mmCIF file of N, CA and C in Angstrom:
data_model
loop_
_atom_site.group_PDB
_atom_site.id
_atom_site.type_symbol
_atom_site.label_atom_id
_atom_site.label_comp_id
_atom_site.label_asym_id
_atom_site.label_seq_id
_atom_site.Cartn_x
_atom_site.Cartn_y
_atom_site.Cartn_z
ATOM 1 N N MET A 257 46.851 21.303 76.504
ATOM 2 C CA MET A 257 46.221 20.154 75.663
ATOM 3 C C MET A 257 44.926 21.330 75.733
ATOM 4 N N ARG A 258 44.302 21.773 76.681
ATOM 5 C CA ARG A 258 42.853 22.093 76.634
ATOM 6 C C ARG A 258 43.210 23.766 75.564
ATOM 7 N N LYS A 259 44.138 24.017 75.054
ATOM 8 C CA LYS A 259 43.793 25.071 73.755
ATOM 9 C C LYS A 259 43.864 24.206 72.488
ATOM 10 N N ILE A 260 44.445 23.335 72.439
ATOM 11 C CA ILE A 260 44.964 22.224 71.250
ATOM 12 C C ILE A 260 43.085 22.067 70.925
ATOM 13 N N ALA A 261 42.705 21.298 71.936
ATOM 14 C CA ALA A 261 40.961 20.805 72.127
ATOM 15 C C ALA A 261 40.001 21.909 71.239
ATOM 16 N N ILE A 262 40.249 22.987 72.349
ATOM 17 C CA ILE A 262 39.764 24.285 71.446
ATOM 18 C C ILE A 262 39.693 24.495 70.197
ATOM 19 N N PHE A 263 40.965 24.661 70.037
ATOM 20 C CA PHE A 263 41.365 25.139 68.606
ATOM 21 C C PHE A 263 40.740 23.989 67.786
ATOM 22 N N LEU A 264 40.798 22.549 68.112
ATOM 23 C CA LEU A 264 40.055 21.688 67.768
ATOM 24 C C LEU A 264 38.646 21.374 67.104
ATOM 25 N N PHE A 265 37.966 21.491 68.099
ATOM 26 C CA PHE A 265 36.015 22.386 68.329
ATOM 27 C C PHE A 265 36.316 23.530 67.170
ATOM 28 N N LEU A 266 36.948 24.841 68.024
ATOM 29 C CA LEU A 266 36.652 26.176 66.417
ATOM 30 C C LEU A 266 36.719 25.333 65.397
ATOM 31 N N SER A 267 38.444 24.839 64.855
ATOM 32 C CA SER A 267 38.482 24.051 63.337
ATOM 33 C C SER A 267 37.197 23.593 62.796
ATOM 34 N N ALA A 268 36.674 22.612 63.626
ATOM 35 C CA ALA A 268 35.874 21.331 63.126
ATOM 36 C C ALA A 268 34.124 22.465 62.996
ATOM 37 N N LEU A 269 33.936 23.786 63.392
ATOM 38 C CA LEU A 269 32.498 24.421 63.330
ATOM 39 C C LEU A 269 32.607 25.571 62.240
ATOM 40 N N THR A 270 34.186 25.391 61.651
ATOM 41 C CA THR A 270 34.023 26.901 60.523
ATOM 42 C C THR A 270 33.981 25.804 59.228
ATOM 43 N N VAL A 271 34.019 24.695 59.166
ATOM 44 C CA VAL A 271 34.166 24.146 58.210
ATOM 45 C C VAL A 271 33.124 23.678 57.087
ATOM 46 N N PRO A 272 32.251 23.598 57.413
ATOM 47 C CA PRO A 272 30.671 24.124 56.694
ATOM 48 C C PRO A 272 30.621 24.951 56.000
ATOM 49 N N ALA A 273 30.839 26.575 57.352
ATOM 50 C CA ALA A 273 30.881 27.996 56.963
ATOM 51 C C ALA A 273 31.866 27.571 55.797
ATOM 52 N N TRP A 274 33.111 27.426 55.967
ATOM 53 C CA TRP A 274 34.202 26.943 54.468
ATOM 54 C C TRP A 274 33.736 26.717 53.532
ATOM 55 N N ALA A 275 33.281 25.670 53.382
ATOM 56 C CA ALA A 275 32.619 25.086 52.505
ATOM 57 C C ALA A 275 31.814 25.460 51.688
ATOM 58 N N GLY A 276 30.966 26.430 52.614
ATOM 59 C CA GLY A 276 29.531 27.570 51.378
ATOM 60 C C GLY A 276 30.422 28.325 50.484
ATOM 61 N N PHE A 277 31.441 28.840 50.803
ATOM 62 C CA PHE A 277 32.670 29.682 50.217
ATOM 63 C C PHE A 277 32.958 29.237 48.755
ATOM 64 N N GLN A 278 32.679 27.576 48.640
ATOM 65 C CA GLN A 278 33.786 26.587 47.947
ATOM 66 C C GLN A 278 32.468 26.534 46.882
ATOM 67 N N GLN A 279 31.227 26.757 47.317
ATOM 68 C CA GLN A 279 30.228 26.114 45.959
ATOM 69 C C GLN A 279 30.582 26.754 44.736
ATOM 70 N N ASN A 280 30.214 26.032 43.888
ATOM 71 C CA ASN A 280 30.091 26.436 42.256
ATOM 72 C C ASN A 280 28.745 27.185 42.036
ATOM 73 N N ASN A 281 28.925 28.945 42.165
ATOM 74 C CA ASN A 281 27.934 29.793 42.000
ATOM 75 C C ASN A 281 27.854 30.214 40.422
ATOM 76 N N VAL A 282 27.804 29.099 38.866
ATOM 77 C CA VAL A 282 28.154 28.905 38.281
ATOM 78 C C VAL A 282 26.511 29.314 37.507
ATOM 79 N N ASN A 283 25.853 30.168 37.100
ATOM 80 C CA ASN A 283 24.971 30.039 36.568
ATOM 81 C C ASN A 283 23.290 30.631 37.983
ATOM 82 N N THR A 284 23.691 31.069 38.861
ATOM 83 C CA THR A 284 23.277 31.144 39.956
ATOM 84 C C THR A 284 22.468 32.761 40.231
ATOM 85 N N GLY A 285 23.191 33.293 39.399
ATOM 86 C CA GLY A 285 22.036 34.328 39.831
ATOM 87 C C GLY A 285 23.974 35.115 40.234
ATOM 88 N N ASN A 286 24.714 34.938 40.693
ATOM 89 C CA ASN A 286 25.108 35.208 41.558
ATOM 90 C C ASN A 286 26.774 35.780 40.577
ATOM 91 N N GLY A 287 26.794 35.300 39.375
ATOM 92 C CA GLY A 287 28.088 36.375 38.938
ATOM 93 C C GLY A 287 29.098 34.596 38.543
ATOM 94 N N GLY A 288 29.889 35.200 37.531
ATOM 95 C CA GLY A 288 30.561 33.447 37.609
ATOM 96 C C GLY A 288 30.644 33.269 36.090
ATOM 97 N N PHE A 289 31.573 32.503 35.525
ATOM 98 C CA PHE A 289 31.945 31.859 34.639
ATOM 99 C C PHE A 289 30.614 31.052 33.634
ATOM 100 N N VAL A 290 30.110 31.999 32.664
ATOM 101 C CA VAL A 290 29.155 31.090 32.028
ATOM 102 C C VAL A 290 29.820 30.663 30.094
ATOM 103 N N GLY A 291 29.699 29.398 30.008
ATOM 104 C CA GLY A 291 31.216 29.427 28.715
ATOM 105 C C GLY A 291 31.240 27.713 28.627
ATOM 106 N N PRO A 292 32.232 27.426 27.545
ATOM 107 C CA PRO A 292 32.622 25.853 27.440
ATOM 108 C C PRO A 292 33.709 25.550 29.598
ATOM 109 N N GLY A 293 33.318 24.712 29.769
ATOM 110 C CA GLY A 293 33.305 23.672 30.652
ATOM 111 C C GLY A 293 32.892 24.241 31.785
ATOM 112 N N ALA A 294 31.553 25.315 32.091
ATOM 113 C CA ALA A 294 31.238 25.356 33.497
ATOM 114 C C ALA A 294 29.890 24.606 33.082
ATOM 115 N N THR A 295 29.988 24.277 34.394
ATOM 116 C CA THR A 295 28.655 23.646 34.658
ATOM 117 C C THR A 295 27.687 23.700 34.426
ATOM 118 N N ALA A 296 26.046 23.264 34.285
ATOM 119 C CA ALA A 296 24.872 24.664 33.843
ATOM 120 C C ALA A 296 24.114 23.794 35.205
ATOM 121 N N GLY A 297 24.505 22.568 35.971
ATOM 122 C CA GLY A 297 23.733 22.487 37.019
ATOM 123 C C GLY A 297 22.185 21.624 36.363
ATOM 124 N N VAL A 298 21.263 22.066 36.856
ATOM 125 C CA VAL A 298 19.661 21.630 36.434
ATOM 126 C C VAL A 298 19.356 22.729 35.705
ATOM 127 N N THR A 299 19.009 22.329 35.076
ATOM 128 C CA THR A 299 18.165 23.521 33.596
ATOM 129 C C THR A 299 16.930 23.053 33.106
ATOM 130 N N THR A 300 16.624 21.373 33.820
ATOM 131 C CA THR A 300 14.882 21.220 33.424
ATOM 132 C C THR A 300 13.929 21.622 34.994
ATOM 133 N N VAL A 301 12.533 21.522 34.710
ATOM 134 C CA VAL A 301 12.168 20.984 35.932
ATOM 135 C C VAL A 301 12.083 19.682 35.927
ATOM 136 N N ALA A 302 11.767 18.992 35.049
ATOM 137 C CA ALA A 302 11.720 17.620 35.614
ATOM 138 C C ALA A 302 13.523 16.614 36.128
ATOM 139 N N GLN A 303 14.600 17.690 36.417
ATOM 140 C CA GLN A 303 15.602 18.194 36.830
ATOM 141 C C GLN A 303 15.725 17.984 38.174
ATOM 142 N N ALA A 304 14.828 19.333 38.360
ATOM 143 C CA ALA A 304 14.527 19.969 39.468
ATOM 144 C C ALA A 304 13.707 19.144 40.671
ATOM 145 N N LYS A 305 12.912 18.736 40.408
ATOM 146 C CA LYS A 305 12.058 17.766 40.756
ATOM 147 C C LYS A 305 13.075 16.622 41.339
ATOM 148 N N SER A 306 13.783 16.213 41.220
ATOM 149 C CA SER A 306 14.935 15.248 41.432
ATOM 150 C C SER A 306 15.606 16.046 42.055
ATOM 151 N N ALA A 307 16.169 17.177 42.265
ATOM 152 C CA ALA A 307 17.656 17.052 42.670
ATOM 153 C C ALA A 307 17.603 17.306 43.701
ATOM 154 N N ARG A 308 18.490 17.721 44.472
ATOM 155 C CA ARG A 308 18.945 17.514 45.621
ATOM 156 C C ARG A 308 18.809 19.129 46.372
ATOM 157 N N ASP A 309 18.359 18.893 47.518
ATOM 158 C CA ASP A 309 18.057 20.656 48.138
ATOM 159 C C ASP A 309 19.699 21.307 47.999
ATOM 160 N N ASP A 310 18.710 22.783 47.809
ATOM 161 C CA ASP A 310 19.740 23.874 47.099
ATOM 162 C C ASP A 310 20.176 23.749 45.920
ATOM 163 N N SER A 311 20.109 22.632 45.269
ATOM 164 C CA SER A 311 21.322 22.929 44.141
ATOM 165 C C SER A 311 20.786 23.623 43.394
ATOM 166 N N PRO A 312 22.274 23.977 42.137
ATOM 167 C CA PRO A 312 21.848 25.987 41.558
ATOM 168 C C PRO A 312 20.580 25.249 40.621
ATOM 169 N N CYS A 313 19.543 25.749 39.892
ATOM 170 C CA CYS A 313 19.690 25.743 38.480
ATOM 171 C C CYS A 313 19.167 27.351 37.647
ATOM 172 N N VAL A 314 18.809 26.678 36.676
ATOM 173 C CA VAL A 314 18.393 28.321 35.841
ATOM 174 C C VAL A 314 17.295 27.119 34.994
ATOM 175 N N LEU A 315 16.094 27.970 34.634
ATOM 176 C CA LEU A 315 14.801 27.175 34.290
ATOM 177 C C LEU A 315 14.467 28.150 33.522
ATOM 178 N N THR A 316 13.977 28.061 31.925
ATOM 179 C CA THR A 316 13.475 28.666 30.678
ATOM 180 C C THR A 316 11.836 27.755 30.130
ATOM 181 N N GLY A 317 11.544 29.132 30.787
ATOM 182 C CA GLY A 317 9.629 28.709 30.322
ATOM 183 C C GLY A 317 9.258 30.211 30.347
ATOM 184 N N SER A 318 8.333 29.514 31.527
ATOM 185 C CA SER A 318 7.093 31.287 31.844
ATOM 186 C C SER A 318 6.228 30.649 33.147
ATOM 187 N N ILE A 319 5.700 31.303 33.275
ATOM 188 C CA ILE A 319 5.032 31.705 34.968
ATOM 189 C C ILE A 319 3.518 31.327 34.314
ATOM 190 N N VAL A 320 2.753 30.538 34.728
ATOM 191 C CA VAL A 320 1.359 29.789 34.549
ATOM 192 C C VAL A 320 0.272 30.350 34.752
ATOM 193 N N GLN A 321 0.602 30.382 35.986
ATOM 194 C CA GLN A 321 -0.754 30.971 37.285
ATOM 195 C C GLN A 321 0.157 31.621 38.786
ATOM 196 N N ARG A 322 -0.701 32.044 39.860
ATOM 197 C CA ARG A 322 0.192 32.177 40.222
ATOM 198 C C ARG A 322 -1.020 31.715 42.208
ATOM 199 N N MET A 323 -0.692 31.262 42.877
ATOM 200 C CA MET A 323 -1.019 30.145 43.273
ATOM 201 C C MET A 323 -2.065 30.978 44.833
ATOM 202 N N PRO A 324 -3.312 30.582 44.566
ATOM 203 C CA PRO A 324 -4.243 31.327 45.742
ATOM 204 C C PRO A 324 -3.418 31.404 47.140
ATOM 205 N N SER A 325 -2.489 30.136 47.402
ATOM 206 C CA SER A 325 -2.065 29.802 48.997
ATOM 207 C C SER A 325 -0.758 31.101 49.478
ATOM 208 N N ASP A 326 -0.731 31.825 48.585
ATOM 209 C CA ASP A 326 1.048 32.918 49.255
ATOM 210 C C ASP A 326 0.775 33.507 47.636
ATOM 211 N N ASN A 327 0.613 34.893 47.859
ATOM 212 C CA ASN A 327 1.202 35.279 47.112
ATOM 213 C C ASN A 327 2.900 35.902 46.167
ATOM 214 N N ASP A 328 3.870 35.291 46.867
ATOM 215 C CA ASP A 328 4.587 34.456 46.053
ATOM 216 C C ASP A 328 5.236 33.809 45.663
ATOM 217 N N HIS A 329 4.381 32.301 45.245
ATOM 218 C CA HIS A 329 4.280 31.527 45.513
ATOM 219 C C HIS A 329 3.292 31.154 43.572
ATOM 220 N N TYR A 330 4.054 30.644 42.821
ATOM 221 C CA TYR A 330 4.067 31.033 41.380
ATOM 222 C C TYR A 330 4.398 29.125 40.650
ATOM 223 N N LEU A 331 3.423 28.898 39.919
ATOM 224 C CA LEU A 331 3.588 27.727 39.037
ATOM 225 C C LEU A 331 4.448 27.860 37.827
ATOM 226 N N PHE A 332 5.502 27.988 37.370
ATOM 227 C CA PHE A 332 6.636 27.628 36.433
ATOM 228 C C PHE A 332 6.299 26.237 35.955
ATOM 229 N N ARG A 333 6.114 26.883 34.304
ATOM 230 C CA ARG A 333 5.910 25.620 33.340
ATOM 231 C C ARG A 333 7.305 25.634 31.787
ATOM 232 N N ASP A 334 7.756 24.686 32.166
ATOM 233 C CA ASP A 334 8.788 24.512 30.651
ATOM 234 C C ASP A 334 8.623 23.606 30.122
ATOM 235 N N SER A 335 9.287 23.340 28.489
ATOM 236 C CA SER A 335 8.760 21.947 28.323
ATOM 237 C C SER A 335 8.863 19.852 28.694
ATOM 238 N N THR A 336 9.007 20.064 30.317
ATOM 239 C CA THR A 336 9.050 18.859 30.629
ATOM 240 C C THR A 336 8.267 18.747 31.525
ATOM 241 N N GLY A 337 7.542 19.607 32.079
ATOM 242 C CA GLY A 337 6.680 20.087 33.642
ATOM 243 C C GLY A 337 6.455 21.260 34.196
ATOM 244 N N ASP A 338 5.499 21.991 35.476
ATOM 245 C CA ASP A 338 5.437 22.077 36.085
ATOM 246 C C ASP A 338 6.002 21.980 37.487
ATOM 247 N N ILE A 339 6.413 23.243 37.935
ATOM 248 C CA ILE A 339 7.031 23.330 39.197
ATOM 249 C C ILE A 339 6.794 24.657 40.118
ATOM 250 N N LEU A 340 6.385 24.247 41.511
ATOM 251 C CA LEU A 340 6.447 25.559 42.402
ATOM 252 C C LEU A 340 7.449 26.260 42.423
ATOM 253 N N VAL A 341 7.208 27.974 42.104
ATOM 254 C CA VAL A 341 8.574 28.519 42.204
ATOM 255 C C VAL A 341 7.728 29.995 43.647
ATOM 256 N N ASP A 342 8.935 30.156 44.198
ATOM 257 C CA ASP A 342 8.864 31.121 44.786
ATOM 258 C C ASP A 342 9.517 32.515 44.250
ATOM 259 N N ILE A 343 8.571 32.908 44.296
ATOM 260 C CA ILE A 343 9.433 34.439 43.518
ATOM 261 C C ILE A 343 9.110 35.495 44.389
ATOM 262 N N ASP A 344 9.960 36.155 45.023
ATOM 263 C CA ASP A 344 10.124 37.696 46.145
ATOM 264 C C ASP A 344 9.787 38.990 44.866
ATOM 265 N N ASP A 345 8.954 39.446 44.566
ATOM 266 C CA ASP A 345 7.687 40.845 44.537
ATOM 267 C C ASP A 345 8.756 41.639 44.034
ATOM 268 N N GLU A 346 9.494 41.815 44.816
ATOM 269 C CA GLU A 346 10.867 42.945 44.237
ATOM 270 C C GLU A 346 11.891 42.435 42.968
ATOM 271 N N LEU A 347 12.388 41.531 42.663
ATOM 272 C CA LEU A 347 12.251 40.187 41.197
ATOM 273 C C LEU A 347 11.678 40.710 39.927
ATOM 274 N N PHE A 348 10.768 41.260 40.089
ATOM 275 C CA PHE A 348 9.710 41.667 39.026
ATOM 276 C C PHE A 348 10.123 42.953 38.711
ATOM 277 N N MET A 349 10.247 43.694 39.794
ATOM 278 C CA MET A 349 11.242 45.104 39.543
ATOM 279 C C MET A 349 9.929 45.666 38.810
ATOM 280 N N GLY A 350 9.007 46.530 38.538
ATOM 281 C CA GLY A 350 7.618 46.740 37.467
ATOM 282 C C GLY A 350 7.539 46.184 36.736
ATOM 283 N N ARG A 351 8.295 44.944 36.257
ATOM 284 C CA ARG A 351 7.678 44.265 34.729
ATOM 285 C C ARG A 351 6.328 43.774 34.425
ATOM 286 N N THR A 352 6.120 43.660 33.777
ATOM 287 C CA THR A 352 4.502 42.762 33.336
ATOM 288 C C THR A 352 4.886 41.212 33.082
ATOM 289 N N VAL A 353 4.302 40.402 33.861
ATOM 290 C CA VAL A 353 4.654 39.025 33.092
ATOM 291 C C VAL A 353 3.698 38.567 33.206
ATOM 292 N N THR A 354 3.266 37.617 32.088
ATOM 293 C CA THR A 354 1.784 36.654 31.355
ATOM 294 C C THR A 354 2.205 35.928 31.032
ATOM 295 N N PRO A 355 1.520 34.277 30.692
ATOM 296 C CA PRO A 355 1.730 33.264 30.932
ATOM 297 C C PRO A 355 2.520 33.172 29.272
ATOM 298 N N GLU A 356 2.149 34.162 28.903
ATOM 299 C CA GLU A 356 3.183 34.211 27.381
ATOM 300 C C GLU A 356 4.301 34.733 27.403
ATOM 301 N N THR A 357 4.336 35.281 27.876
ATOM 302 C CA THR A 357 6.383 35.567 28.510
ATOM 303 C C THR A 357 7.310 34.235 29.036
ATOM 304 N N VAL A 358 8.142 34.587 27.944
ATOM 305 C CA VAL A 358 9.125 33.786 28.432
ATOM 306 C C VAL A 358 10.606 34.086 29.622
ATOM 307 N N ILE A 359 10.649 33.423 30.216
ATOM 308 C CA ILE A 359 11.528 34.295 31.307
ATOM 309 C C ILE A 359 12.712 33.104 31.566
ATOM 310 N N ARG A 360 13.898 33.442 32.139
ATOM 311 C CA ARG A 360 14.544 32.495 32.768
ATOM 312 C C ARG A 360 14.819 32.835 34.269
ATOM 313 N N ILE A 361 14.956 31.776 34.915
ATOM 314 C CA ILE A 361 14.894 32.348 35.866
ATOM 315 C C ILE A 361 15.920 31.515 37.207
ATOM 316 N N TYR A 362 16.730 32.072 37.669
ATOM 317 C CA TYR A 362 18.438 31.420 38.921
ATOM 318 C C TYR A 362 18.354 31.652 40.113
ATOM 319 N N GLY A 363 17.863 30.381 40.713
ATOM 320 C CA GLY A 363 17.614 30.296 41.401
ATOM 321 C C GLY A 363 18.736 29.004 42.149
ATOM 322 N N GLU A 364 17.518 27.903 43.477
ATOM 323 C CA GLU A 364 18.022 26.943 43.781
ATOM 324 C C GLU A 364 16.747 26.362 44.798
ATOM 325 N N VAL A 365 16.763 24.910 43.779
ATOM 326 C CA VAL A 365 15.645 23.795 44.321
ATOM 327 C C VAL A 365 15.779 23.963 45.619
ATOM 328 N N ASP A 366 14.279 23.866 46.539
ATOM 329 C CA ASP A 366 13.688 23.702 47.580
ATOM 330 C C ASP A 366 13.682 22.487 48.383
ATOM 331 N N ASN A 367 14.134 20.869 48.603
ATOM 332 C CA ASN A 367 13.747 19.932 48.597
ATOM 333 C C ASN A 367 13.689 19.063 49.696
ATOM 334 N N GLU A 368 12.325 19.839 50.410
ATOM 335 C CA GLU A 368 12.463 19.759 51.904
ATOM 336 C C GLU A 368 11.811 18.804 51.562
ATOM 337 N N VAL A 369 11.582 17.679 53.231
ATOM 338 C CA VAL A 369 10.833 16.566 53.739
ATOM 339 C C VAL A 369 9.978 16.569 53.843
ATOM 340 N N PHE A 370 8.331 15.693 53.350
ATOM 341 C CA PHE A 370 6.702 16.355 53.500
ATOM 342 C C PHE A 370 6.213 18.101 52.700
ATOM 343 N N GLU A 371 6.809 17.649 52.407
ATOM 344 C CA GLU A 371 6.742 19.502 51.377
ATOM 345 C C GLU A 371 6.742 18.975 49.639
ATOM 346 N N ARG A 372 6.490 20.069 48.537
ATOM 347 C CA ARG A 372 6.023 20.384 47.800
ATOM 348 C C ARG A 372 7.770 20.816 46.801
ATOM 349 N N THR A 373 8.156 20.163 46.223
ATOM 350 C CA THR A 373 9.852 20.435 46.163
ATOM 351 C C THR A 373 9.285 21.194 45.331
ATOM 352 N N LYS A 374 10.011 23.074 45.691
ATOM 353 C CA LYS A 374 10.301 24.010 44.980
ATOM 354 C C LYS A 374 11.628 25.131 44.659
ATOM 355 N N VAL A 375 11.529 26.360 43.657
ATOM 356 C CA VAL A 375 12.575 26.528 43.293
ATOM 357 C C VAL A 375 12.872 28.024 43.748
ATOM 358 N N ASP A 376 13.369 28.092 45.428
ATOM 359 C CA ASP A 376 13.484 29.546 45.437
ATOM 360 C C ASP A 376 13.812 30.580 44.265
ATOM 361 N N VAL A 377 13.890 31.436 43.924
ATOM 362 C CA VAL A 377 14.303 31.822 42.720
ATOM 363 C C VAL A 377 14.836 33.363 43.049
ATOM 364 N N LYS A 378 15.966 33.841 42.592
ATOM 365 C CA LYS A 378 17.042 34.377 43.271
ATOM 366 C C LYS A 378 17.496 35.467 41.702
ATOM 367 N N ASN A 379 17.442 35.207 40.828
ATOM 368 C CA ASN A 379 17.338 36.590 40.056
ATOM 369 C C ASN A 379 16.122 35.657 38.434
ATOM 370 N N MET A 380 15.638 36.332 37.980
ATOM 371 C CA MET A 380 14.749 36.643 36.578
ATOM 372 C C MET A 380 15.217 37.628 35.776
ATOM 373 N N GLU A 381 14.670 37.276 34.531
ATOM 374 C CA GLU A 381 15.379 37.816 33.165
ATOM 375 C C GLU A 381 13.507 37.393 31.952
ATOM 376 N N ILE A 382 13.726 38.297 31.781
ATOM 377 C CA ILE A 382 12.530 37.948 30.721
ATOM 378 C C ILE A 382 13.417 37.613 29.164
ATOM 379 N N LEU A 383 12.886 36.888 28.505
ATOM 380 C CA LEU A 383 13.499 35.828 27.509
ATOM 381 C C LEU A 383 12.596 37.045 25.882
ATOM 382 N N LYS A 384 11.101 36.845 25.962
ATOM 383 C CA LYS A 384 10.624 37.612 25.198
ATOM 384 C C LYS A 384 9.331 37.387 25.278
#
């Protein structure tokens, strides 16, 4: 009986971990199929502002300014609005980005209680 209880307890602990492997990684910079039938998820700043925490997103627009409070935080803008983005220096890979540069960022929404919604950027590509 004790072994069964331990087995059930350990099984319950692994369910959230297994669920993490089942997430759809399409368009998050982690690879996967992109094309007919693939889900795009969050594609605009307006959608990102109202999306659930950890929602995958792909946004196209421009970085308009670096935030003075933190070197990794920038204000990102597309045609639907502005949002705070967290981009690690390594993602720039030595490339220069200006407010006129159009980029595509792949990441996930960070929508914490009592904090401003932002996007944690996992990958970035320069379009023009």
